[in-house]
Coordinates of C-alpha atoms and ligand atoms in Angstrom, one line a residue:
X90 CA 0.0 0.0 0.0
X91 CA 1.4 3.3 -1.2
X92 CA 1.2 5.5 1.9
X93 CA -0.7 9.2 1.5
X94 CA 1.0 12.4 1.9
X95 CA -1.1 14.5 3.1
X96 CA -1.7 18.0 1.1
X97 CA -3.5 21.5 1.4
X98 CA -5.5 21.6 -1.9
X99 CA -3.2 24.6 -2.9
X100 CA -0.5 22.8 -3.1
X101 CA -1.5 20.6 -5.8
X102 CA 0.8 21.7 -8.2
X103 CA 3.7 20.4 -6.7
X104 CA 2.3 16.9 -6.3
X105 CA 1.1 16.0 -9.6
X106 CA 1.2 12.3 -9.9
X107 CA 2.1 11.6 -6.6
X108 CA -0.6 9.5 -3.6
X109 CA -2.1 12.2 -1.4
X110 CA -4.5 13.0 1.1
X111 CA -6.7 15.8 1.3
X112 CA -8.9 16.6 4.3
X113 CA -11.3 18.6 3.9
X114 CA -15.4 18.9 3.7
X115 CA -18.5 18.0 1.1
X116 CA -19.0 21.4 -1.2
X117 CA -20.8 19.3 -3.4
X118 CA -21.1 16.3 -5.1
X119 CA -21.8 14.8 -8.8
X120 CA -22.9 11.5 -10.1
X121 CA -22.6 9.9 -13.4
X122 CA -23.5 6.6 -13.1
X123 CA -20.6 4.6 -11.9
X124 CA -18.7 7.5 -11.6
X125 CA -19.2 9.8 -8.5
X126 CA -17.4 13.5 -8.2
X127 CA -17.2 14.7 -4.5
X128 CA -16.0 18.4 -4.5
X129 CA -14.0 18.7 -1.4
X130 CA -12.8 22.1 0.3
X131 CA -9.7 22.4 2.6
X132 CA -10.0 26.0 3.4
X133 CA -6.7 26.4 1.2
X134 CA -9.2 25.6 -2.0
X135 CA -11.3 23.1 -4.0
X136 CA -10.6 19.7 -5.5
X137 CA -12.9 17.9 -7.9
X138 CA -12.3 13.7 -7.0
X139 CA -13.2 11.3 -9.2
X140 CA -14.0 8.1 -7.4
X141 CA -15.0 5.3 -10.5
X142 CA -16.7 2.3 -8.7
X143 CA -14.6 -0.1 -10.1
X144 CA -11.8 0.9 -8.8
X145 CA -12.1 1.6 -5.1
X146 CA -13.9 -0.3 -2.5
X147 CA -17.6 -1.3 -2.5
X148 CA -18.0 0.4 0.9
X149 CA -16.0 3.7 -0.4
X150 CA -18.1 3.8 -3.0
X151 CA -21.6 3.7 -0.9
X152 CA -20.5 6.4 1.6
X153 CA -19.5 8.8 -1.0
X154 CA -22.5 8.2 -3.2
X155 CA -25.0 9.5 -0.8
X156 CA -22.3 11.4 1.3
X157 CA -24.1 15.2 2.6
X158 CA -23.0 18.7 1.8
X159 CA -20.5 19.9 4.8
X160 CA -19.9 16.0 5.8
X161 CA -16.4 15.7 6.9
X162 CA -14.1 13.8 5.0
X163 CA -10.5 12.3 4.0
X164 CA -9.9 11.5 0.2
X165 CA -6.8 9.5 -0.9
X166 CA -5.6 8.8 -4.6
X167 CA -4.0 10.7 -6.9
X168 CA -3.6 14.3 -8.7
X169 CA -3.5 14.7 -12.0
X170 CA -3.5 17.9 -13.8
X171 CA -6.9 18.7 -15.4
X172 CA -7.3 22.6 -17.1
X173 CA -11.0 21.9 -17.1
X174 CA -11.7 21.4 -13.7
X175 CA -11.9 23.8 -10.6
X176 CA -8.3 24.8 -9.6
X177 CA -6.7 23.1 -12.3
X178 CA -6.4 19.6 -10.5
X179 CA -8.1 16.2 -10.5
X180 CA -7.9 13.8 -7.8
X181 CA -8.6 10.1 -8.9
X182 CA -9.9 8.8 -5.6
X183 CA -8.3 5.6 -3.9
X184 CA -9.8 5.8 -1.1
X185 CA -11.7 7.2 1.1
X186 CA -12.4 8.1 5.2
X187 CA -15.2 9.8 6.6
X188 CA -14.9 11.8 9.8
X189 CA -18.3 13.3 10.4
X190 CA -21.7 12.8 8.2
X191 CA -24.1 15.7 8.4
X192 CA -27.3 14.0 8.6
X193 CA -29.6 13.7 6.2
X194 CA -32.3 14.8 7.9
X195 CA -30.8 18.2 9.3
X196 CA -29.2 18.9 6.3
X197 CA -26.6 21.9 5.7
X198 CA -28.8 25.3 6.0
X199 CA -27.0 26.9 3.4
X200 CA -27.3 25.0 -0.2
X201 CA -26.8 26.6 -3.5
X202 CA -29.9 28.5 -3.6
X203 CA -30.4 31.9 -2.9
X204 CA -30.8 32.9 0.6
X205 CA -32.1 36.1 2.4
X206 CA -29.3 37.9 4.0
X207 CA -30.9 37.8 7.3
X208 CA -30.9 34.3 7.0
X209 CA -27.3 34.6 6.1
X210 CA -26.0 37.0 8.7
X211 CA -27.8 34.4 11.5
X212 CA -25.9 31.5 9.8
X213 CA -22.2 33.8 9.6
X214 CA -20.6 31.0 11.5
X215 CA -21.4 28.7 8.5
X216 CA -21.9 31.1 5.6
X217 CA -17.8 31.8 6.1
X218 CA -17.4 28.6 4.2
X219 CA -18.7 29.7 1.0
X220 CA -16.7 31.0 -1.9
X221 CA -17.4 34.2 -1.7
X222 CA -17.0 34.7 1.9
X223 CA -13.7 32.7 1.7
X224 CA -12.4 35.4 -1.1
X225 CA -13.3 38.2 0.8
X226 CA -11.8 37.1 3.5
X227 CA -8.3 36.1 1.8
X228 CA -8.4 39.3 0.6
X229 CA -8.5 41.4 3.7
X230 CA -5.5 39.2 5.2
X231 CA -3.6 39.7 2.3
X232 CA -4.5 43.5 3.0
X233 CA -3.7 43.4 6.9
X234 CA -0.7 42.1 5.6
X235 CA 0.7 44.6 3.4
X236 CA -0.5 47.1 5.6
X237 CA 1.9 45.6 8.5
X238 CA 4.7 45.1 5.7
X239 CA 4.4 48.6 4.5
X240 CA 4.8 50.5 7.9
X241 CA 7.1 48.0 9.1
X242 CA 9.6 48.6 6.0
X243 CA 9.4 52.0 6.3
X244 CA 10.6 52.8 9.7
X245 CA 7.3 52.8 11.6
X246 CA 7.6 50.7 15.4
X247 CA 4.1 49.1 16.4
X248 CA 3.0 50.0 19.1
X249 CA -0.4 49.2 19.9
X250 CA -2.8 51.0 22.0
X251 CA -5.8 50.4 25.0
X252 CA -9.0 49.5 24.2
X253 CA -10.2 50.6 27.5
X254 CA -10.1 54.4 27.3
X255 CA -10.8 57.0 29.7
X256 CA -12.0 59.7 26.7
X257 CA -13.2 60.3 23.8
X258 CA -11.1 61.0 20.5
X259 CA -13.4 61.2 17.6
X260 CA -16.7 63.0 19.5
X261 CA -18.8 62.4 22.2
X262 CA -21.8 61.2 20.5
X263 CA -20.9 57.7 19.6
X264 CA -19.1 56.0 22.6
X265 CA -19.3 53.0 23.7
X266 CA -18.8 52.9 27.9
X267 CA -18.2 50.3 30.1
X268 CA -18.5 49.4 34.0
X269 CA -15.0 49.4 34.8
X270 CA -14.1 48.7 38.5
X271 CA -15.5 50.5 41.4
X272 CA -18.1 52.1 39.3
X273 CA -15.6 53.9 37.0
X274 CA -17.0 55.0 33.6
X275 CA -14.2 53.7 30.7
X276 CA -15.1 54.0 26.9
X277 CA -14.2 51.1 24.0
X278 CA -11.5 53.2 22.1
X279 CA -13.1 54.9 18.9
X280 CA -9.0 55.2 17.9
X281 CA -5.5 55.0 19.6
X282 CA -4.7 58.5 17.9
X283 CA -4.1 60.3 21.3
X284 CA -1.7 57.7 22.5
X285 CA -0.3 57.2 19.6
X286 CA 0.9 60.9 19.5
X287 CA 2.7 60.0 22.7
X288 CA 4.7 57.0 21.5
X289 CA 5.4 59.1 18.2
X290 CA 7.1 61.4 20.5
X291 CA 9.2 58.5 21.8
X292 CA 9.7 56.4 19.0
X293 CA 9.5 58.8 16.0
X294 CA 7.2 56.6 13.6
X295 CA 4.7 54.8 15.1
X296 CA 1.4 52.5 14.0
X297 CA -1.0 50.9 16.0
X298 CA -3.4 48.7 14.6
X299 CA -6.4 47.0 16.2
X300 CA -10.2 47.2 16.6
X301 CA -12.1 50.4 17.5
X302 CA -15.3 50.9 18.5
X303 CA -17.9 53.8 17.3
X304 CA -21.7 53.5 18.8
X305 CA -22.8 55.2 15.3
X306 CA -26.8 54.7 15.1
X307 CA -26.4 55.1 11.2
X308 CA -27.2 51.9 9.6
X309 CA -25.3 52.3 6.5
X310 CA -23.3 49.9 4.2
X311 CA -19.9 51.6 4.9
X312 CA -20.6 51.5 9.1
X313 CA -19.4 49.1 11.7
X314 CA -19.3 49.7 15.2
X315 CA -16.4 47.6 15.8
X316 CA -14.1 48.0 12.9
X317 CA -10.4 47.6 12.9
X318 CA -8.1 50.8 11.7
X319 CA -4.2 50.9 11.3
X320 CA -3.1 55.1 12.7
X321 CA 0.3 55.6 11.5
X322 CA 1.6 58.6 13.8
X323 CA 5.0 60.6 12.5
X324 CA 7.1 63.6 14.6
X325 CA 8.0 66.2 12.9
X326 CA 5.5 65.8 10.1
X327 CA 3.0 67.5 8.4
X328 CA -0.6 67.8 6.5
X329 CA 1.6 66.7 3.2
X330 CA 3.4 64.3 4.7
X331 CA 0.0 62.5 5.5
X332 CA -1.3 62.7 2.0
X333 CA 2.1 60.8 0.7
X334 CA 2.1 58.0 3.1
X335 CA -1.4 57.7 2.3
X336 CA -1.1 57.3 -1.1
X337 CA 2.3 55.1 -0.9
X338 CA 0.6 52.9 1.6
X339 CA -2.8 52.7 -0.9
X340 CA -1.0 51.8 -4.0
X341 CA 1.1 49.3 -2.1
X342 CA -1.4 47.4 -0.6
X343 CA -3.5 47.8 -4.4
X344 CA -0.2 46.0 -5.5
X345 CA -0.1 42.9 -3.2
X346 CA -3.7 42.2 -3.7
X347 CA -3.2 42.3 -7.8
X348 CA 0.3 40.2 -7.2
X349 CA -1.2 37.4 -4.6
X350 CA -4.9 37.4 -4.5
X351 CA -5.9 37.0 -8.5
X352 CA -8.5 33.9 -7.7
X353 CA -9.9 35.1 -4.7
X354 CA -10.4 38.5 -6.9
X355 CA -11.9 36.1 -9.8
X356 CA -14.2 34.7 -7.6
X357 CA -15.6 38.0 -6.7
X358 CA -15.7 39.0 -10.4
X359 CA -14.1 42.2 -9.7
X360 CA -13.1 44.1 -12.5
X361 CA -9.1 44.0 -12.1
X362 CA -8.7 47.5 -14.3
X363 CA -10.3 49.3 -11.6
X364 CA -7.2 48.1 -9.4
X365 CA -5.1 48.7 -12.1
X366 CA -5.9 52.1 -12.6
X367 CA -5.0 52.9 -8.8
X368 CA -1.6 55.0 -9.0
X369 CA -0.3 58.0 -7.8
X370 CA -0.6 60.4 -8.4
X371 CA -3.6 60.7 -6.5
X372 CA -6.2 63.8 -7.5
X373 CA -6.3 66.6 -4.5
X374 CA -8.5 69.1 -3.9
X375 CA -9.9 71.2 -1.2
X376 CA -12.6 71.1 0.7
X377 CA -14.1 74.6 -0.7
X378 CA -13.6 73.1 -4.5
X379 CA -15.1 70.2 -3.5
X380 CA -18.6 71.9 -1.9
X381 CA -18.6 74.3 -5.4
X382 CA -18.5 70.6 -8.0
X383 CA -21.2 68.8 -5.0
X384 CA -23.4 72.0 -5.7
X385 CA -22.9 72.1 -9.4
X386 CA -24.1 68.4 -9.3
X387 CA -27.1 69.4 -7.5
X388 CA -26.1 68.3 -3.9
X389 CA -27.8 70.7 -0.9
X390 CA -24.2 71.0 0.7
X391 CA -23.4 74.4 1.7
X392 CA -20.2 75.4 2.8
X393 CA -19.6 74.4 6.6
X394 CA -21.5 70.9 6.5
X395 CA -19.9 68.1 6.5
X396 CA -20.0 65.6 3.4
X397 CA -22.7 62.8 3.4
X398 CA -22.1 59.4 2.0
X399 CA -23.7 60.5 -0.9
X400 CA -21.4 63.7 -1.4
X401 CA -18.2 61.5 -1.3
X402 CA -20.0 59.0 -4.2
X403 CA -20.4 62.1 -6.2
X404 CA -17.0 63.3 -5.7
X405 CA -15.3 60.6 -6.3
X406 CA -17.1 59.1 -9.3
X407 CA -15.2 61.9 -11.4
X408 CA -11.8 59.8 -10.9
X409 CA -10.6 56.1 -11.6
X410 CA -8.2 56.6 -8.3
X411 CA -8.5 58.2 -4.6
X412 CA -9.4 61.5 -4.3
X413 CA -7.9 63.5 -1.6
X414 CA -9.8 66.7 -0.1
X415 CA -8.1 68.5 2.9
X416 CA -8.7 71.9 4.7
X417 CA -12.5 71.0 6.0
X418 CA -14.4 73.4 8.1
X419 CA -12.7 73.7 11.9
X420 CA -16.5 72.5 13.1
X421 CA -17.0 69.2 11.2
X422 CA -13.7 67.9 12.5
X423 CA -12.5 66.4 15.7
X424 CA -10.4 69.2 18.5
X425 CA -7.2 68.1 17.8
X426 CA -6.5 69.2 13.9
X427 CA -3.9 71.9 13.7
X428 CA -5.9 75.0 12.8
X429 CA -4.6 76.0 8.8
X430 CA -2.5 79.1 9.7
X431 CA -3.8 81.7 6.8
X432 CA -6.9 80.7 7.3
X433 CA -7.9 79.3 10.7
X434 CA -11.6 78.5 10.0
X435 CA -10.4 75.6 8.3
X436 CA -8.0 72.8 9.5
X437 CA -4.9 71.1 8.3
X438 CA -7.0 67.5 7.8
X439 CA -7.4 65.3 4.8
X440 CA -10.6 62.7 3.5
X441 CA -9.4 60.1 1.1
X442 CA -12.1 59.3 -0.7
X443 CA -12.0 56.0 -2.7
X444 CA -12.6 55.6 -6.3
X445 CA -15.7 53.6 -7.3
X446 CA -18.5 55.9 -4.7
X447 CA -17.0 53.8 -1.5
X448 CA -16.4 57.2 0.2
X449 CA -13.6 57.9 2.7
X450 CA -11.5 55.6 3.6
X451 CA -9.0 57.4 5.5
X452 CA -9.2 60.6 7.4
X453 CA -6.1 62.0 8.8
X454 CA -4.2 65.4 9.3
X455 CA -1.7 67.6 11.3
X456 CA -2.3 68.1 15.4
X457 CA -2.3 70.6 17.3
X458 CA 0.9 70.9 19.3
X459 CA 1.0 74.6 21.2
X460 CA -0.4 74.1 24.3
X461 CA -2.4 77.1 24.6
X462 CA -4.3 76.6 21.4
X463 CA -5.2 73.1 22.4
X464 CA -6.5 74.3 25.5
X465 CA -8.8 76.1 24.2
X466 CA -10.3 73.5 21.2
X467 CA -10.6 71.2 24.3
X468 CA -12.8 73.6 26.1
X469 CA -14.8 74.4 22.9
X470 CA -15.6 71.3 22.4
X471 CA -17.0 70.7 25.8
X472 CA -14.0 68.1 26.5
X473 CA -13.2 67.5 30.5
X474 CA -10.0 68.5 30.7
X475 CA -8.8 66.5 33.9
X476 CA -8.7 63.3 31.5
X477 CA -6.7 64.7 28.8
X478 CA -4.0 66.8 31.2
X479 CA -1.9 63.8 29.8
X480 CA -1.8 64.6 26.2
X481 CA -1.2 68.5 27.3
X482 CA 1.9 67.0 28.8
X483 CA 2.7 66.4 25.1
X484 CA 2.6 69.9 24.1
X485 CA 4.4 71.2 27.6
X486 CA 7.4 68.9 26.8
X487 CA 8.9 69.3 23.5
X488 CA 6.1 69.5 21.4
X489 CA 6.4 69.2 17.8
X490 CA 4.5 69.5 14.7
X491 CA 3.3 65.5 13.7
X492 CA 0.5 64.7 11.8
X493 CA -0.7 61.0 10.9
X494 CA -4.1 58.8 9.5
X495 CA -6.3 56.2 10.3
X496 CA -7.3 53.7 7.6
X497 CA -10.7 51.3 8.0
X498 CA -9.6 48.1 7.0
X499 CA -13.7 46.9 6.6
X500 CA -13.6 49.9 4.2
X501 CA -10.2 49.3 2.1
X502 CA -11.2 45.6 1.9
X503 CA -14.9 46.3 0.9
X504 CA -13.8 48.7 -2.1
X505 CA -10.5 46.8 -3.1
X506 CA -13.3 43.2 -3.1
X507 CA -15.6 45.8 -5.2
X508 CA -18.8 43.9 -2.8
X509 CA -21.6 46.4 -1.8
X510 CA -22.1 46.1 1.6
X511 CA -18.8 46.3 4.7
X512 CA -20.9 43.5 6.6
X513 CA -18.8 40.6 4.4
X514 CA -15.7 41.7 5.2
X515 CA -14.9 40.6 8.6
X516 CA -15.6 37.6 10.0
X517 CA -18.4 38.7 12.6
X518 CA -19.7 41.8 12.0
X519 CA -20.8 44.2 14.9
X520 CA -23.5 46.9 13.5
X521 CA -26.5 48.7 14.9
X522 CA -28.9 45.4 14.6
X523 CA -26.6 42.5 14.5
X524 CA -24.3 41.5 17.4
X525 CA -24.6 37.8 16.7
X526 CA -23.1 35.1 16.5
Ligands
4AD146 O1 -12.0 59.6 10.1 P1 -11.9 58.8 11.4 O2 -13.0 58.9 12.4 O3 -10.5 59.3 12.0 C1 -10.0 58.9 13.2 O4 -10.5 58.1 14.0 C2 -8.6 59.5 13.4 N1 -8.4 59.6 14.9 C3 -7.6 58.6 12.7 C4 -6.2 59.2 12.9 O5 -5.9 60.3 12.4 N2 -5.3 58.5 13.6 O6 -11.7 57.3 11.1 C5 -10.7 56.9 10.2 C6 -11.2 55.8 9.2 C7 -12.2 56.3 8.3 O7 -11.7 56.9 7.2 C8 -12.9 55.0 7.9 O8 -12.1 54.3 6.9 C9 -12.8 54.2 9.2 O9 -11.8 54.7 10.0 N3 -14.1 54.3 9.9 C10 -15.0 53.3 9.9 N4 -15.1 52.1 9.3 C11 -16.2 51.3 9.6 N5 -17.2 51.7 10.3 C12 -17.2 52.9 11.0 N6 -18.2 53.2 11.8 C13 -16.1 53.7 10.8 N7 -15.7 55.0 11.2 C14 -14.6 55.3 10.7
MG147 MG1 -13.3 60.7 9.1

């Protein structure tokens, strides 16, 4: 008896002709007669086998023949190259174990019919195995990835950031709080920004990258309210320098999802010469240009008001690449944007809105750093000073001028996958109506 080396599916090509094993599970299965073609998924991809009655074992032959979708199973035999077939590779069965049967009377919920998406988002623990889902999710590693390669090749230090958060960063309006000890009020992070100024001061470059939370009531395709953002921080930095990482970082992480992640992109039938077409350099406007072309195209912005989802699909449906828009209104933006010097009613901050109408996907800019003028954006804004005396410490002890972003991976992932809607692209989305599974 040969003995069975066991393979991911994606690995196929390198064992062409040689006895493996692949364990996976039931995606589907054909018959033809004597001839029965169970479609097995390993997570890494999917294998047609070809298991011809003759040639394996009575009993082999039974349990695959009426084998049920999601039944867990171990095939043996052969691969053989096949252009035809799903992947590429045929696997002429030997043999074959089964580890779990799904039973035929509680089938697999999800079968190739169409399903609600309620009934979908109920069933996310299952609904992951699907193709799609699996792209998707490929995808977004292969974009947590870059992101961690690009900052970490470029002189950036990680250092991550609390969770648990005694203040607010982005507003007051949409924070989550928690019963810390002792009755203490804490708040689920909307972003590590404010700390990550502080380690910028020690360590120059900084990232952080984890989740954040934002209790945002809007119940929109592009809103989570647990989401995960990378903030690159930089001393000694500016509005410009924001708007160059940004755009090095975009085009970098465009690359390594063109380079690695062709299939999981054909799967999705996205149109690769959108992602082609992303390259600097990247349109920029300002903020006052941009109100003037949303009010030739009929949108009731006036100058002041902040951009609605549907302003940033109108502005950026003019361009196959990012648009960048910087020096918004001092009032639609958080307290800590450096004010612009010539013209103080409008800050030093920049909106990258995707190509495609997916809207912003960053928002960044340069900080305040006198201590005086911080002061007093805290106390405009209503802001308790007592829990930010630490982050004045910044600006009474060598304070510089740094700037940095933060990036939604939900929202890079969601326009780079070209899919509709941010709930498919993470694993268990958190949003206004849905906190389970
Ligand atoms: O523009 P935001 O609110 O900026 C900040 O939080 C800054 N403190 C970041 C920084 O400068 N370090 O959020 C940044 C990005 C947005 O552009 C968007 O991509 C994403 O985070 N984002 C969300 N993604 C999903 N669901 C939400 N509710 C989001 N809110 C923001
Ligand atoms: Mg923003």
């Amino acid at each position: 008896m040969s003995d069975y080396r066991r393979i991911k599916i994606d690995q196929a090509a390198a064992h062409v002709g040689e006895p493996v094993e692949i364990a996976g599970w039931l995606y589907n299965l054909r018959k033809s007669g004597k001839i029965i073609f169970p479609l097995v998924r390993d997570g890494s991809g999917i294998i047609q086998g070809v298991a011809v009655k003759a040639n394996i074992p009575v009993e082999v032959f039974e349990m695959l023949k009426d084998l049920t979708q999601e039944s867990s199973l171990i095939l043996r035999g052969k691969l053989r190259a096949e252009a035809r077939a799903v992947g590429g590779y045929e696997l002429d069965v030997e043999q074959a174990l089964l580890v779990q049967a799904v039973p035929l009377e509680t089938p697999y919920p999800i079968t190739p019919k169409e399903h609600g998406i309620d009934f979908l988002m109920d069933h996310r623990h299952l609904w992951l195995r699907s193709r799609r889902q699996h792209a998707i999710l490929r995808v977004r590693h292969e974009i947590v990835k870059a992101i961690r390669d690009y900052f970490d090749s470029n002189g950036f230090t990680l250092v991550d950031t609390p969770i648990f958060t005694p203040a607010a960063c982005e507003g007051t309006t949409n924070l989550f709080e928690v019963n810390y000890f002792d009755e203490e009020k804490l708040y689920l992070t909307q972003s590590g920004q404010l700390y990550n100024e502080a380690t910028a001061m020690a360590f120059g470059n900084v990232y952080c990258f984890g989740p954040t939370f934002r209790a945002e009531k809007s119940k929109t395709r592009r809103h989570l309210t647990e989401f995960w953002m990378v903030e690159p921080e930089m001393a000694y930095a500016t509005l410009e320098d924001v708007k160059r990482v940004a755009e090095e970082l975009i085009c970098f992480i465009v690359g390594r999802v063109l380079e690695n992640r062709k299939p999981e992109l054909a799967t999705l039938e996205r149109d690769l010469s959108k992602l082609e077409s992303i390259k600097p350099p990247f349109p920029r406007m300002t903020y006052d240009d941009a109100v003037k072309i949303l009010q030739a195209k009929g949108s009731e912005i006036v100058w002041g008001g902040d951009f609605g989802g549907t302003d940033e699909t109108l502005l950026g449906e003019d361009f196959d690449r990012p648009l960048m828009v910087d020096r918004y209104p001092a009032e639609v933006k958080a307290f800590y944007f450096e004010p612009d010097p010539e013209r103080p009613e409008v800050v030093l901050g920049v909106d990258v809105l995707a190509s495609e109408g997916y809207g912003e996907v960053i928002g960044g800019g340069q900080r305040v750093y006198e201590l005086d003028v911080l002061e007093r954006r805290l106390a405009d804004h209503g802001l308790p000073r007592e829990a930010f005396e630490w982050y004045l410490d910044l600006r009474r002890f060598g304070g510089v001028p740094h700037a940095g972003f933060g990036m939604g991976v939900e929202r890079a992932v969601a326009w780079l996958c070209g899919i509709e809607h941010i709930r498919e692209t993470i694993a268990f989305p958190r949003m206004l109506n849905r906190a389970r599974p």
